[in-house]
mmCIF file of C-alpha atoms in Angstrom:
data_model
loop_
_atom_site.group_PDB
_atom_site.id
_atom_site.type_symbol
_atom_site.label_atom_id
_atom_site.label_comp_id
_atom_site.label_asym_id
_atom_site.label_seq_id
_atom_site.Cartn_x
_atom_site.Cartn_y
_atom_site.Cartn_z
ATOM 1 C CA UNK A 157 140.848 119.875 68.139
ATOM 2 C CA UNK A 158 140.123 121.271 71.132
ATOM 3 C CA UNK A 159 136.207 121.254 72.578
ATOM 4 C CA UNK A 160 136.006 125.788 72.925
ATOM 5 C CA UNK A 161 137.029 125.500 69.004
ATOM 6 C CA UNK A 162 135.070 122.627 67.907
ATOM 7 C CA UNK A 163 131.584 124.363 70.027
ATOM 8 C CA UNK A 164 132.813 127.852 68.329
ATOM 9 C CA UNK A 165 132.676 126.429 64.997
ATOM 10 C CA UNK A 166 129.143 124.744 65.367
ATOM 11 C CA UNK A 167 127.986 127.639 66.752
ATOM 12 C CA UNK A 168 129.097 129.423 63.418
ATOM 13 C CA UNK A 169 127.370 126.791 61.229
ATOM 14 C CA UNK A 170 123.887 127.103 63.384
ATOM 15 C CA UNK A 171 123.791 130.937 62.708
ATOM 16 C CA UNK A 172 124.957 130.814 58.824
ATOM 17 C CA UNK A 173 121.799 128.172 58.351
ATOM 18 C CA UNK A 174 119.920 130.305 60.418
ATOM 19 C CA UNK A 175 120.409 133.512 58.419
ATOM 20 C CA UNK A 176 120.896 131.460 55.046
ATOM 21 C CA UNK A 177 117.573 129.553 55.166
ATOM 22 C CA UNK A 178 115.279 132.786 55.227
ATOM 23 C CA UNK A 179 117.209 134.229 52.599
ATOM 24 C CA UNK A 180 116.836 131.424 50.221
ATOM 25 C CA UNK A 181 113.066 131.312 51.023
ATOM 26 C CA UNK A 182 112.334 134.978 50.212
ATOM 27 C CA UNK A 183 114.418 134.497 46.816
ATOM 28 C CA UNK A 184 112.738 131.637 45.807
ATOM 29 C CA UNK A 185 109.172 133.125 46.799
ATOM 30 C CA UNK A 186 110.524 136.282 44.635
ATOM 31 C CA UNK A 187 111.394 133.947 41.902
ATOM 32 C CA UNK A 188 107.656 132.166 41.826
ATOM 33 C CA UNK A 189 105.871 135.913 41.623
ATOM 34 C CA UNK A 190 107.913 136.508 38.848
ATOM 35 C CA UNK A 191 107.362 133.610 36.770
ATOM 36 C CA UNK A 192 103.416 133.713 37.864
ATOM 37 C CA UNK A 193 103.635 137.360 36.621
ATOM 38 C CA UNK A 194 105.628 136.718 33.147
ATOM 39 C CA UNK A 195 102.420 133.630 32.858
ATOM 40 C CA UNK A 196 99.709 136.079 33.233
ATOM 41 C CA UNK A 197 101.313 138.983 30.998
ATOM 42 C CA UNK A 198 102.273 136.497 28.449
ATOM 43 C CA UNK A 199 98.755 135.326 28.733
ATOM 44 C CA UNK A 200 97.235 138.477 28.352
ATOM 45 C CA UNK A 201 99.048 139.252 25.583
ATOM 46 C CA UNK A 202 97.899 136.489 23.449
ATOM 47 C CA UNK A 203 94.523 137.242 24.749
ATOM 48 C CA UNK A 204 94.585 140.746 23.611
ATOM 49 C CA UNK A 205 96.115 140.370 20.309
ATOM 50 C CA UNK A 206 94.670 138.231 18.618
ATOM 51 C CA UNK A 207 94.749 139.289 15.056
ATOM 52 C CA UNK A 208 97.804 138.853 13.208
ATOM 53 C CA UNK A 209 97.786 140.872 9.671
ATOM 54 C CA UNK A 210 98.970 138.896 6.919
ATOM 55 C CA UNK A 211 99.022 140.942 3.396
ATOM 56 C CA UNK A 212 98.792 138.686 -0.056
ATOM 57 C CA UNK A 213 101.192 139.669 -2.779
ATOM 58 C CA UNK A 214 101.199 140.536 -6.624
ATOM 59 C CA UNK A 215 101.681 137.628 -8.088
ATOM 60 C CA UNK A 216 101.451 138.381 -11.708
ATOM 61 C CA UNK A 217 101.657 142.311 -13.501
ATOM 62 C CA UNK A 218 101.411 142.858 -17.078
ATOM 63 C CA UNK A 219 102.144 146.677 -18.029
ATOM 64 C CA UNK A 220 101.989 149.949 -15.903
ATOM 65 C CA UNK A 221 100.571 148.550 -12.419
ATOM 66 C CA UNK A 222 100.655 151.231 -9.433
ATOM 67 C CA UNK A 223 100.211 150.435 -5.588
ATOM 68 C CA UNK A 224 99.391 152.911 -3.285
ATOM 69 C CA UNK A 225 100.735 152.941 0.950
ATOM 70 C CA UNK A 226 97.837 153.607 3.521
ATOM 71 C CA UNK A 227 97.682 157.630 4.312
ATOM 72 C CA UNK A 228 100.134 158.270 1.127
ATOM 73 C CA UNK A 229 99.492 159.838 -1.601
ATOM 74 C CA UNK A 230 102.157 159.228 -3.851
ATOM 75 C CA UNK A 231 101.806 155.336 -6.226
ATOM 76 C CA UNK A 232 104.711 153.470 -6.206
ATOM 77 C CA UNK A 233 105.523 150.731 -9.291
ATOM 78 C CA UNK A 234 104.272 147.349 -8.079
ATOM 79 C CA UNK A 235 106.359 144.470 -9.492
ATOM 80 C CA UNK A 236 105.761 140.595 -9.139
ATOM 81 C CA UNK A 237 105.919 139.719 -5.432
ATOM 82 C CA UNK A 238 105.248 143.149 -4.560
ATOM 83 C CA UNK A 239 103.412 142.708 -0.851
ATOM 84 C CA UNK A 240 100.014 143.990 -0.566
ATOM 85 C CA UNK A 241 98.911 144.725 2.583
ATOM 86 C CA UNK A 242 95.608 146.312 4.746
ATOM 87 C CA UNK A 243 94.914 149.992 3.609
ATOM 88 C CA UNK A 244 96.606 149.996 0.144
ATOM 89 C CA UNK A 245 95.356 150.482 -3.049
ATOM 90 C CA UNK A 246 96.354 148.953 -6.299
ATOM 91 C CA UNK A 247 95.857 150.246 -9.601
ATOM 92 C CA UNK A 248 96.343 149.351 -13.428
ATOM 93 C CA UNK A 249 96.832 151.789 -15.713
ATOM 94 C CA UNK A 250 95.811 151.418 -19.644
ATOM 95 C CA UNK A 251 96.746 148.458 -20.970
ATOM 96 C CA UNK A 252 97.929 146.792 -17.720
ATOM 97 C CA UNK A 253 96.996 143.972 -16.132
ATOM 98 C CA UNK A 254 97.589 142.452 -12.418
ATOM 99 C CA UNK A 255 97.003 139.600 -10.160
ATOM 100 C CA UNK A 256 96.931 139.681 -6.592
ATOM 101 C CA UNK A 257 96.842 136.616 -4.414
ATOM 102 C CA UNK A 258 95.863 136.854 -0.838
ATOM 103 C CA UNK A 259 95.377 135.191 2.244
ATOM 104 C CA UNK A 260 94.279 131.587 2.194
ATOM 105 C CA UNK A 261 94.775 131.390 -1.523
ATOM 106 C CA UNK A 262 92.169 133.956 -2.850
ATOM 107 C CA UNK A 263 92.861 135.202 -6.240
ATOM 108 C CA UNK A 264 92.224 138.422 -7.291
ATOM 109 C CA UNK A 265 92.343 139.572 -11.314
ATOM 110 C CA UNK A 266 92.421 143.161 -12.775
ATOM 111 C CA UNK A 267 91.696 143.989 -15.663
ATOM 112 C CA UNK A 268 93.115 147.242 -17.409
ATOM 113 C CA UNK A 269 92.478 150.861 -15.782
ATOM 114 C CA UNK A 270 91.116 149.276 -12.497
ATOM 115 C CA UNK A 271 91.659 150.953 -9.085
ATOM 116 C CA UNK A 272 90.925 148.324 -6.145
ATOM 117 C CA UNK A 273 91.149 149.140 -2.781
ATOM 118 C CA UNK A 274 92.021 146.819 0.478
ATOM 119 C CA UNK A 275 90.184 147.743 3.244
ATOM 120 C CA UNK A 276 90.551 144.935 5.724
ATOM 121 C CA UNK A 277 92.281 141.926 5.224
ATOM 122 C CA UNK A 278 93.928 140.077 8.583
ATOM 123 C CA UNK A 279 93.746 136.235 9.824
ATOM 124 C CA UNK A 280 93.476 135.607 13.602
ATOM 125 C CA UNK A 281 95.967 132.948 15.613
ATOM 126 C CA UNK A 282 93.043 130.211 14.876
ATOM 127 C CA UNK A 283 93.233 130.739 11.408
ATOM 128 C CA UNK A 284 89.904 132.884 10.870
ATOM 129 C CA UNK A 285 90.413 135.255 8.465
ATOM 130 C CA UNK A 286 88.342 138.911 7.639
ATOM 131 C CA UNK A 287 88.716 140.363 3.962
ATOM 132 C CA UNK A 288 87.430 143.669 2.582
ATOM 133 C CA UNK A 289 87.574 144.977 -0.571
ATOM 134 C CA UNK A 290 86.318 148.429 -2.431
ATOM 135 C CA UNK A 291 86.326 148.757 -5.770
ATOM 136 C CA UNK A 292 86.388 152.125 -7.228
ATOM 137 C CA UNK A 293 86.386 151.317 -10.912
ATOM 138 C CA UNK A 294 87.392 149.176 -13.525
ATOM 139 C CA UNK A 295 86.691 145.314 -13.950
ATOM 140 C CA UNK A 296 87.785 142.348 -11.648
ATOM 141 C CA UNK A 297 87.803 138.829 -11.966
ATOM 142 C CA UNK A 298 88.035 136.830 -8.450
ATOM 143 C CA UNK A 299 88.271 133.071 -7.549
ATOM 144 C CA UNK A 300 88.078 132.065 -3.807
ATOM 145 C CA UNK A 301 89.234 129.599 -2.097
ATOM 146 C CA UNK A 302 87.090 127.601 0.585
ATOM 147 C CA UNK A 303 85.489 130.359 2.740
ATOM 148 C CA UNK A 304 84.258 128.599 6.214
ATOM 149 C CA UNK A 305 81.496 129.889 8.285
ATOM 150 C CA UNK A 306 83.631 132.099 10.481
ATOM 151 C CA UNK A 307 85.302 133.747 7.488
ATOM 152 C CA UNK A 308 84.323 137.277 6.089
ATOM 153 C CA UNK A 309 85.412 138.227 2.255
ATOM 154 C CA UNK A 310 83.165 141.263 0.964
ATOM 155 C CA UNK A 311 83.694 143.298 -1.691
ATOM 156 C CA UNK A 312 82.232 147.138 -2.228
ATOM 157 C CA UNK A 313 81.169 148.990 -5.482
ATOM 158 C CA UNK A 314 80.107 153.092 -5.650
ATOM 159 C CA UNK A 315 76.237 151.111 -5.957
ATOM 160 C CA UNK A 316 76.368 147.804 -4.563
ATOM 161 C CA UNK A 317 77.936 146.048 -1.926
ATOM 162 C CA UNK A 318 78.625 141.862 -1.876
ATOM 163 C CA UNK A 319 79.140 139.090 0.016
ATOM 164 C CA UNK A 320 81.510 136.476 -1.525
ATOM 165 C CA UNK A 321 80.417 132.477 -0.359
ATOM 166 C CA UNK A 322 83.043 130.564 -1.955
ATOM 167 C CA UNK A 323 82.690 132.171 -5.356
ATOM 168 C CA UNK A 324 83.946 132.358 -9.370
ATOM 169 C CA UNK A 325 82.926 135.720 -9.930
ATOM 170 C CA UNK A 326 83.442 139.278 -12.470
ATOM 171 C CA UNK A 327 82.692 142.283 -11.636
ATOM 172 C CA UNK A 328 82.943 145.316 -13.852
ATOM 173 C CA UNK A 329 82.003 148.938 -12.995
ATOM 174 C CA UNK A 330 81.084 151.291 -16.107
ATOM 175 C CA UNK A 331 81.952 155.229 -16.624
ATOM 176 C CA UNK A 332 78.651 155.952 -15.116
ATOM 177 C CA UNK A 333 78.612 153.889 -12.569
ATOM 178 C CA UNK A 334 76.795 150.914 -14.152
ATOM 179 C CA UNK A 335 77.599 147.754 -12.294
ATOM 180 C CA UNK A 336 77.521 144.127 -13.405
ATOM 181 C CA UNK A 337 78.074 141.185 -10.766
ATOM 182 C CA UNK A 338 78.423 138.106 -13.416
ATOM 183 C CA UNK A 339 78.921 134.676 -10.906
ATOM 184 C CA UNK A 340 80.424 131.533 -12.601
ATOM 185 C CA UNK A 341 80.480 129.177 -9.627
ATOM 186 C CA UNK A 342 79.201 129.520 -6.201
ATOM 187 C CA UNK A 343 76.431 132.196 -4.689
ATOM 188 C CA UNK A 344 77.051 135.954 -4.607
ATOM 189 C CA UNK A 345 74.841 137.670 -1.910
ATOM 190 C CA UNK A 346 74.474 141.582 -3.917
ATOM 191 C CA UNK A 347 72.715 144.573 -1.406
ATOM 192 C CA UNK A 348 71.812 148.074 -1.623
ATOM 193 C CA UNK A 349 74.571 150.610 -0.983
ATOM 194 C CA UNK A 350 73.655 153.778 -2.056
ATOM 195 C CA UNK A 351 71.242 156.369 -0.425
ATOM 196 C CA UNK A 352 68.854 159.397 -2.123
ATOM 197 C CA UNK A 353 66.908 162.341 -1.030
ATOM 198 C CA UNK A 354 63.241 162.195 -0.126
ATOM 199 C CA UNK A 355 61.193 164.003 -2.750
ATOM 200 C CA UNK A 356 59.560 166.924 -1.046
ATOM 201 C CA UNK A 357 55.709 165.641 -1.474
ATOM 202 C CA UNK A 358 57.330 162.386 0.665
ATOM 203 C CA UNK A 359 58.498 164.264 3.279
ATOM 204 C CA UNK A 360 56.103 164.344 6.661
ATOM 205 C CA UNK A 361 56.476 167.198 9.790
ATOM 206 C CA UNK A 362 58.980 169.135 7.998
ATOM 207 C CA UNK A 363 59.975 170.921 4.646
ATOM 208 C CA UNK A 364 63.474 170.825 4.740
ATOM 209 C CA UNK A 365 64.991 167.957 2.273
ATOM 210 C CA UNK A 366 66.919 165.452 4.318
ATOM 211 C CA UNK A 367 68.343 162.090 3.415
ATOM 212 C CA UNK A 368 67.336 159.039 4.452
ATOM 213 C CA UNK A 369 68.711 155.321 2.842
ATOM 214 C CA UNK A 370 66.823 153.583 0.258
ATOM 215 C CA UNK A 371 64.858 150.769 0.595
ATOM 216 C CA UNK A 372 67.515 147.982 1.116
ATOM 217 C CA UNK A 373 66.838 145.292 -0.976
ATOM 218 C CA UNK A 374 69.162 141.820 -0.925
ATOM 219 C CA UNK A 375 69.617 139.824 -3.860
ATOM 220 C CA UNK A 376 71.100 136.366 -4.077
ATOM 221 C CA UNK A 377 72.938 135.649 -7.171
ATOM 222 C CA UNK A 378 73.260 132.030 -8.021
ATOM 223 C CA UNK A 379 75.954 130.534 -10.230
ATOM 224 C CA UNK A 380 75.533 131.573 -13.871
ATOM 225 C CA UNK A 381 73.409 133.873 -12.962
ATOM 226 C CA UNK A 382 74.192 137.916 -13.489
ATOM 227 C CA UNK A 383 72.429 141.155 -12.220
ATOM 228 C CA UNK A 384 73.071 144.966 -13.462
ATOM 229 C CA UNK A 385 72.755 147.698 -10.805
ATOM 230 C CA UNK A 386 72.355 150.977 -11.957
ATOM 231 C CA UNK A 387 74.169 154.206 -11.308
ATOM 232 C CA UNK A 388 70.999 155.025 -8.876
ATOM 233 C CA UNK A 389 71.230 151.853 -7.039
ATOM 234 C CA UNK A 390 68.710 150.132 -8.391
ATOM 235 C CA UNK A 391 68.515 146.397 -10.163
ATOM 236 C CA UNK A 392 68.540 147.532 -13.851
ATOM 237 C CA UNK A 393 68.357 143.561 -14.859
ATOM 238 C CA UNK A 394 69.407 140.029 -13.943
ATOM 239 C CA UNK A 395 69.223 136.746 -15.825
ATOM 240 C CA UNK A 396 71.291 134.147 -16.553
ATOM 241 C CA UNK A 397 74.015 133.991 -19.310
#
């Protein structure tokens, strides 16, 4: 091969790796930004979203039982293994019964023309779970399962509210508003929750009725134990039964 070809050729190699080496350098600098950016987004992400709804289903109906979509208004038949889910509602009309189970094995019973509502109920990635319940009327029977110290389960009457501490409990809501918390097993922590107008001879600076809350009162209920609230808010009695 002659020594002008041979020097042409090496000269062709020297500027190829020349031009070549920056090239791979910025591409694999690109390539490093991206994956540090996917790292932090993905990051973020898990960071920012860290509750992860998980409904309960029906797992047992007995006669006419109704569910209810969040911001519908129309109730839709709710077989077995119908999914319940944050923001429904669940009713049983006469004669019907239904079972619900939720997250972490909670098990919620109602009894016949019972409307109960789900407010919250979600468990985050480390297994802490929040759970919510109204109940607008009727009569509901609930066993928990174990209910750790980060865990929330609380559930609402039109008098009384409750918080549920690994519990066997009833709860049944009269025509007129009447409410009995009956607990089998476990404590039952029962509070104010309803509020009335200050009588005018109470009322200081000003003579226009306003209302203010009542006097909260909290009232541990211990196992075997039952209290009555009245339609007013008030303890009407407790003992055990």
């Amino acid at each position: 091969v002659p020594p002008d070809l041979l020097n042409n050729r090496k000269n062709m190699e020297i500027k190829f790796y020349r031009g070549f080496i920056p090239y791979l350098i910025f591409v694999s600098t690109l390539l490093v930004l991206v994956c540090v950016l996917l790292f932090a987004n993905g990051r973020q992400a898990s960071d920012t979203v860290k509750e992860k709804t998980k409904g309960g289903i029906v797992s047992y109906t007995d006669g006419d039982v109704k569910k209810q979509l969040k911001d519908a208004e129309e109730w839709l038949s709710a077989k077995e293994n119908t999914v319940v889910d944050e923001g429904e509602k669940i009713k049983t009309m006469e004669s019907a019964r239904a079972e619900l189970k939720l997250l972490q094995g909670h098990i919620v019973r109602l009894a016949p023309v019972t409307t109960l509502n789900i407010n919250k109920l979600y468990e985050t990635d480390d297994g802490t779970s929040s759970l919510k319940l109204n109940l607008e009327s009727g009569d509901v029977w609930i066993s928990t399962s174990q209910i750790d110290e980060n865990d929330s389960f609380s559930i609402d009457t039109p008098v009384a509210g409750s918080v549920i501490r690994g519990t066997v409990l009833r709860i049944n809501i009269k025509e007129d508003k009447t409410t009995q918390f009956k607990v089998y097993k476990g404590d039952l922590e029962v509070k104010s929750q309803r509020t009335k107008p200050k009588k005018a001879g109470e009322l200081k600076g000003s003579l226009q009725a306003h209302e203010v809350t009542m006097d909260e009162w909290v009232k541990l209920v211990k196992e075997m134990y039952q209290i009555t609230i009245s339609p007013d808010g008030n303890i009407a009695s407790e003992g055990e039964f």
